[in-house]
CSV table of C-alpha atoms in Angstrom, one decimal:
chain,number,residue,atom,x,y,z
A,1,MET,CA,-27.1,-19.9,-46.6
A,2,VAL,CA,-27.8,-19.3,-43.3
A,3,ALA,CA,-25.1,-17.5,-40.8
A,4,PRO,CA,-24.3,-19.3,-37.5
A,5,THR,CA,-26.5,-19.0,-34.8
A,6,LEU,CA,-24.9,-17.7,-31.4
A,7,GLN,CA,-26.2,-20.6,-30.0
A,8,ASP,CA,-24.6,-23.0,-32.2
A,9,THR,CA,-21.1,-20.6,-32.2
A,10,ALA,CA,-21.5,-20.9,-28.1
A,11,TYR,CA,-21.9,-24.9,-28.2
A,12,PHE,CA,-19.0,-25.5,-30.8
A,13,LEU,CA,-16.4,-22.8,-28.9
A,14,GLY,CA,-17.3,-24.5,-25.5
A,15,ILE,CA,-16.2,-28.2,-26.8
A,16,TYR,CA,-13.0,-27.1,-28.3
A,17,PHE,CA,-12.5,-25.1,-25.1
A,18,VAL,CA,-13.0,-28.0,-22.8
A,19,ILE,CA,-10.9,-30.1,-25.1
A,20,TYR,CA,-8.0,-27.6,-25.1
A,21,TRP,CA,-7.9,-28.1,-21.5
A,22,ILE,CA,-8.1,-32.0,-21.8
A,23,ILE,CA,-5.0,-31.8,-24.0
A,24,PHE,CA,-3.2,-29.2,-21.5
A,25,ALA,CA,-3.9,-31.7,-18.6
A,26,ALA,CA,-2.9,-34.9,-20.5
A,27,ALA,CA,0.4,-33.3,-21.6
A,28,TYR,CA,1.1,-32.1,-18.0
A,29,LEU,CA,0.9,-35.3,-16.9
A,30,LEU,CA,2.9,-36.6,-20.0
A,31,ALA,CA,5.8,-34.4,-18.9
A,32,TYR,CA,6.6,-36.1,-15.7
A,33,LEU,CA,8.0,-38.7,-18.0
A,34,ALA,CA,11.1,-36.3,-18.6
A,35,PRO,CA,13.0,-34.4,-15.7
A,36,ARG,CA,11.8,-31.1,-15.0
A,37,GLN,CA,14.0,-28.7,-16.3
A,38,THR,CA,14.9,-24.8,-15.3
A,39,PRO,CA,13.9,-22.3,-18.0
A,40,ARG,CA,16.5,-19.7,-19.3
A,41,PRO,CA,16.1,-16.2,-18.0
A,42,LYS,CA,14.5,-14.3,-20.0
A,43,PRO,CA,16.7,-11.7,-22.1
A,44,GLY,CA,16.9,-8.0,-21.1
A,45,GLY,CA,17.6,-8.8,-17.6
A,46,SER,CA,14.1,-9.5,-16.4
A,47,GLU,CA,13.7,-11.3,-13.1
A,48,GLN,CA,10.6,-13.4,-14.1
A,49,LEU,CA,11.1,-16.7,-15.0
A,50,LEU,CA,8.8,-18.8,-17.0
A,51,PRO,CA,6.4,-21.2,-15.6
A,52,SER,CA,7.7,-24.8,-14.6
A,53,SER,CA,8.8,-26.8,-17.7
A,54,ARG,CA,5.9,-29.3,-17.2
A,55,ILE,CA,3.4,-26.2,-17.3
A,56,VAL,CA,5.2,-24.8,-20.4
A,57,PHE,CA,5.0,-27.9,-22.3
A,58,ALA,CA,1.6,-28.9,-21.6
A,59,ASN,CA,0.6,-25.3,-23.1
A,60,ARG,CA,3.4,-25.7,-26.3
A,61,MET,CA,1.3,-29.4,-26.8
A,62,CYS,CA,-1.8,-27.4,-26.7
A,63,SER,CA,-0.6,-24.5,-29.6
A,64,ILE,CA,1.2,-27.5,-31.6
A,65,THR,CA,-2.1,-29.7,-31.6
A,66,HIS,CA,-4.5,-26.9,-32.7
A,67,ALA,CA,-2.2,-25.6,-35.2
A,68,ILE,CA,-1.8,-29.2,-36.7
A,69,ILE,CA,-5.9,-29.3,-36.5
A,70,ALA,CA,-6.5,-26.1,-38.2
A,71,VAL,CA,-4.3,-26.1,-41.0
A,72,TYR,CA,-5.7,-29.4,-41.7
A,73,CYS,CA,-9.2,-29.0,-41.3
A,74,PHE,CA,-9.0,-25.3,-43.1
A,75,THR,CA,-6.8,-26.5,-45.9
A,76,ASN,CA,-9.2,-29.1,-46.8
A,77,VAL,CA,-12.1,-26.2,-46.7
A,78,VAL,CA,-9.8,-23.8,-48.8
A,79,LEU,CA,-9.8,-26.8,-51.4
A,80,VAL,CA,-13.2,-27.8,-51.4
A,81,LYS,CA,-14.0,-23.5,-51.8
A,82,LEU,CA,-11.5,-23.4,-54.7
A,83,PRO,CA,-14.1,-23.7,-57.1
A,84,ASP,CA,-15.6,-20.6,-56.3
A,85,MET,CA,-13.0,-18.4,-57.7
A,86,ASN,CA,-13.2,-15.2,-58.3
A,87,THR,CA,-12.5,-13.6,-61.6
A,88,SER,CA,-10.2,-10.8,-60.7
A,89,SER,CA,-6.8,-10.3,-61.2
A,90,ARG,CA,-5.7,-10.6,-57.5
A,91,TRP,CA,-2.0,-11.5,-56.1
A,92,PHE,CA,-2.9,-14.5,-54.0
A,93,LEU,CA,-5.8,-17.4,-54.6
A,94,PRO,CA,-8.5,-16.4,-56.7
A,95,LEU,CA,-11.2,-17.0,-54.2
A,96,ASP,CA,-14.3,-15.0,-53.6
A,97,TYR,CA,-13.8,-13.9,-49.6
A,98,LEU,CA,-17.5,-13.0,-49.5
A,99,GLN,CA,-19.1,-15.9,-50.7
A,100,GLU,CA,-21.9,-17.0,-48.3
A,101,SER,CA,-21.6,-18.9,-45.0
A,102,ASP,CA,-21.9,-22.6,-45.4
A,103,PRO,CA,-23.7,-24.7,-42.3
A,104,THR,CA,-21.4,-27.6,-43.2
A,105,TYR,CA,-18.6,-25.6,-42.0
A,106,HIS,CA,-20.0,-23.7,-39.0
A,107,TRP,CA,-17.8,-25.7,-37.1
A,108,VAL,CA,-14.2,-24.9,-38.5
A,109,VAL,CA,-14.0,-21.1,-37.3
A,110,PRO,CA,-14.7,-21.6,-33.6
A,111,ILE,CA,-11.8,-24.0,-33.9
A,112,LEU,CA,-9.4,-20.5,-33.8
A,113,VAL,CA,-11.7,-18.6,-31.6
A,114,ALA,CA,-11.9,-21.6,-28.8
A,115,TYR,CA,-7.9,-21.6,-28.9
A,116,ALA,CA,-7.3,-17.9,-28.5
A,117,ALA,CA,-9.9,-17.8,-25.5
A,118,ALA,CA,-8.2,-20.8,-24.2
A,119,ASP,CA,-4.6,-19.4,-24.7
A,120,THR,CA,-5.8,-16.3,-23.2
A,121,VAL,CA,-6.7,-17.8,-19.8
A,122,TYR,CA,-3.4,-19.7,-19.7
A,123,MET,CA,-1.0,-16.7,-20.6
A,124,PHE,CA,-2.7,-14.2,-18.0
A,125,ILE,CA,-2.7,-16.7,-15.5
A,126,TRP,CA,0.9,-18.6,-15.7
A,127,GLU,CA,3.1,-16.8,-18.2
A,128,MET,CA,1.7,-13.0,-17.5
A,129,ASP,CA,2.5,-12.5,-21.6
A,130,MET,CA,0.3,-9.3,-22.0
A,131,ILE,CA,1.4,-9.0,-25.6
A,132,PHE,CA,0.2,-12.5,-26.4
A,133,VAL,CA,-3.0,-11.7,-24.5
A,134,TYR,CA,-3.9,-8.5,-26.5
A,135,HIS,CA,-3.2,-10.7,-29.8
A,136,HIS,CA,-5.7,-13.7,-29.0
A,137,LEU,CA,-8.0,-10.9,-28.0
A,138,ALA,CA,-7.7,-9.2,-31.2
A,139,VAL,CA,-7.6,-12.4,-33.3
A,140,ILE,CA,-11.3,-12.8,-31.0
A,141,ILE,CA,-12.4,-9.5,-32.0
A,142,GLY,CA,-11.3,-9.4,-35.7
A,143,VAL,CA,-12.6,-13.0,-36.4
A,144,LEU,CA,-15.8,-13.9,-34.8
A,145,PRO,CA,-17.7,-11.5,-36.4
A,146,LEU,CA,-16.8,-12.8,-39.6
A,147,HIS,CA,-17.8,-16.2,-38.8
A,148,LEU,CA,-20.9,-15.0,-37.3
A,149,CYS,CA,-21.6,-13.0,-40.5
A,150,GLU,CA,-23.5,-14.2,-43.9
A,151,HIS,CA,-20.3,-13.5,-45.8
A,152,GLY,CA,-16.8,-13.1,-45.0
A,153,TRP,CA,-15.4,-16.4,-43.2
A,154,MET,CA,-13.3,-17.4,-45.8
A,155,MET,CA,-11.0,-14.7,-45.0
A,156,ALA,CA,-10.3,-16.2,-41.6
A,157,VAL,CA,-9.9,-19.7,-43.1
A,158,VAL,CA,-7.1,-18.5,-45.7
A,159,ALA,CA,-5.3,-16.7,-42.8
A,160,THR,CA,-5.6,-19.4,-40.1
A,161,VAL,CA,-3.9,-21.8,-42.3
A,162,LEU,CA,-0.9,-19.6,-43.2
A,163,ALA,CA,-0.5,-17.9,-40.1
A,164,GLU,CA,-0.5,-21.5,-38.1
A,165,PHE,CA,1.3,-23.4,-40.8
A,166,THR,CA,4.8,-22.2,-38.9
A,167,ASN,CA,3.5,-22.8,-35.3
A,168,PRO,CA,4.6,-26.4,-34.6
A,169,LEU,CA,8.3,-25.7,-35.2
A,170,GLN,CA,8.0,-22.5,-33.9
A,171,ASN,CA,7.0,-23.5,-30.5
A,172,THR,CA,9.1,-26.8,-30.8
A,173,ARG,CA,12.3,-24.8,-31.5
A,174,GLN,CA,11.4,-22.1,-28.7
A,175,TYR,CA,10.6,-24.9,-26.0
A,176,ALA,CA,14.4,-26.2,-26.8
A,177,TYR,CA,15.8,-22.6,-26.6
A,178,ASP,CA,14.0,-21.6,-23.4
A,179,PHE,CA,14.8,-24.8,-21.4
A,180,GLY,CA,18.3,-25.4,-22.6
A,181,PHE,CA,17.8,-28.2,-25.3
A,182,ASP,CA,20.3,-26.4,-27.1
A,183,THR,CA,20.7,-29.4,-29.6
A,184,ILE,CA,17.4,-29.3,-30.7
A,185,ASN,CA,17.6,-25.6,-30.7
A,186,LYS,CA,20.4,-25.6,-33.3
A,187,VAL,CA,19.2,-28.5,-35.5
A,188,LEU,CA,15.9,-26.6,-35.7
A,189,TYR,CA,17.3,-23.0,-35.7
A,190,VAL,CA,18.1,-22.9,-39.8
A,191,PRO,CA,14.5,-24.5,-40.8
A,192,PHE,CA,12.8,-22.3,-39.0
A,193,MET,CA,14.2,-19.2,-40.1
A,194,LEU,CA,14.0,-20.1,-43.6
A,195,ILE,CA,10.1,-21.1,-43.2
A,196,PHE,CA,9.3,-18.1,-40.5
A,197,THR,CA,10.7,-15.6,-43.0
A,198,SER,CA,8.8,-16.9,-46.3
A,199,PHE,CA,5.5,-17.3,-44.5
A,200,ARG,CA,6.0,-14.4,-42.3
A,201,GLY,CA,8.3,-12.2,-44.3
A,202,PHE,CA,7.0,-12.7,-47.7
A,203,ILE,CA,3.6,-15.0,-48.2
A,204,MET,CA,1.5,-13.5,-45.4
A,205,PRO,CA,2.3,-9.7,-46.4
A,206,THR,CA,1.3,-10.7,-50.1
A,207,VAL,CA,-2.1,-12.4,-48.6
A,208,LEU,CA,-2.7,-9.1,-46.9
A,209,ILE,CA,-2.3,-7.2,-49.8
A,210,ASP,CA,-4.7,-9.4,-51.6
A,211,TYR,CA,-7.1,-8.8,-49.0
A,212,PHE,CA,-7.0,-5.2,-49.1
A,213,ILE,CA,-7.6,-5.2,-52.8
A,214,PHE,CA,-10.7,-7.5,-52.8
A,215,ILE,CA,-12.1,-5.5,-49.5
A,216,PHE,CA,-11.0,-2.0,-50.5
A,217,LEU,CA,-10.3,-1.8,-54.5
A,218,GLU,CA,-13.2,-3.9,-55.9
A,219,SER,CA,-16.7,-3.4,-56.4
A,220,HIS,CA,-19.6,-5.3,-54.2
A,221,SER,CA,-22.9,-5.6,-54.0
A,222,ASN,CA,-24.8,-3.2,-52.2
A,223,ASP,CA,-26.8,-6.0,-50.4
A,224,PRO,CA,-26.8,-4.8,-46.5
A,225,SER,CA,-25.8,-8.2,-45.5
A,226,ILE,CA,-22.4,-7.9,-47.8
A,227,GLN,CA,-22.0,-4.4,-46.9
A,228,PHE,CA,-21.9,-5.3,-43.2
A,229,SER,CA,-19.9,-8.4,-44.0
A,230,LEU,CA,-17.5,-6.0,-45.9
A,231,SER,CA,-17.3,-3.7,-42.4
A,232,CYS,CA,-16.4,-6.6,-40.4
A,233,MET,CA,-13.7,-7.5,-43.3
A,234,LYS,CA,-12.2,-4.1,-43.1
A,235,LEU,CA,-11.7,-4.5,-39.2
A,236,CYS,CA,-10.3,-7.7,-39.6
A,237,TRP,CA,-7.9,-6.5,-42.2
A,238,LEU,CA,-6.7,-3.8,-39.8
A,239,ILE,CA,-6.1,-6.3,-36.8
A,240,PHE,CA,-4.3,-8.7,-39.2
A,241,ALA,CA,-2.5,-5.6,-40.7
A,242,ALA,CA,-1.2,-4.9,-36.9
A,243,GLY,CA,0.1,-8.6,-36.8
A,244,CYS,CA,1.9,-8.7,-39.6
A,245,LEU,CA,3.8,-5.6,-38.8
A,246,GLY,CA,4.5,-7.0,-35.5
A,247,SER,CA,6.0,-10.2,-36.9
A,248,LEU,CA,8.3,-8.4,-39.7
A,249,ILE,CA,9.8,-6.1,-36.7
A,250,TRP,CA,10.2,-9.3,-34.8
A,251,LEU,CA,11.2,-11.1,-37.9
A,252,LYS,CA,13.9,-8.4,-38.4
A,253,ASP,CA,15.5,-8.6,-35.3
A,254,ALA,CA,15.4,-12.6,-35.7
A,255,VAL,CA,17.2,-12.4,-39.2
A,256,ALA,CA,20.1,-9.9,-37.8
A,257,GLU,CA,20.5,-12.0,-35.2
A,258,PHE,CA,20.5,-15.2,-37.7
A,259,VAL,CA,23.2,-13.4,-39.6
A,260,GLY,CA,24.9,-12.3,-37.2
A,261,SER,CA,25.5,-15.6,-36.0
A,262,PHE,CA,26.3,-17.1,-39.1
A,263,LYS,CA,29.1,-14.7,-39.9
A,264,LYS,CA,30.3,-15.5,-36.1
A,265,ALA,CA,30.6,-19.2,-36.8
A,266,LYS,CA,32.1,-18.8,-40.4
A,267,ILE,CA,35.0,-16.7,-38.4
A,268,VAL,CA,35.2,-18.9,-35.9
C-alpha cells in the first residue's frame, strides 16, 4: 500500500475546504427565513457577544453537516477494516491501528482536517474563540501526519467517529441556549447530558487507554516506516489525551450544574 501524496492530500483538502464555505453561505441565506435572534450574554460578565444568529447558525450547520458525513463515512471504513483484527486483549476495538494506508480511502481523513482548518478560520474571524482555534490546530497537527504516514490512519478514523457522534445534538442544544430558544434547550438538555456523558466520560477515556496499550505497551516491528508512524501516533495520543482531559473538566462542571438544576426543580 502507498501513503497519500502531498498533491492528493492538498486536492482533497481544497475540495472539502470550499464545500465548507458553500454550506456556510447556503445556511446563512437560509437563516433569513427566520427572525434575527439576540445572543445571550456570555457567562462571567463578558461584554463580548456572539456574532449574529445567522452567522452562528451557518457555522453550526457546517459543524453538524461535517459530523453526520464524518460519522457515516468513517464508520463504514471501520466496518470494512474490522476483519483486519489485532489479536491482543485490548479494551475497545480489536483493530490493528498500524495497518497500511489504503489508497481506496485516501479521501477520508482529509474530511476532518479540512473541517478543522475551515472552522479555525471562522472561529478566528467571527467568534474569536481562541480555545476552539487552538483545539482545531491541535487536531490538524495530530491527525495530518497520521494521514500522510504509511501506517496509523485508523487511529484518526476511530477517534473521529467517537468525537463527532455527539456533535449534532450538542450544537443544536447549544445554539438553542445561546439564542434563547428555551423550549428546545430544555427538551434536548437531558438527552444531551446522557449521551455526552456516555461518550466523553466513559467511552472516549476507554479508547484512549486502548490506544495507549496498543502504542506504548505492545511490541511492533522495527521497520522504519512503522517506527515513524508510531512516533506520529504517540504525538497524536498526547493531543487526544489533552482534549479528553479538557472534555472531562467541562463535563464535571456540566454534570454538577445538571444535578443542581434537577435538585432545584425537584424542590420546587
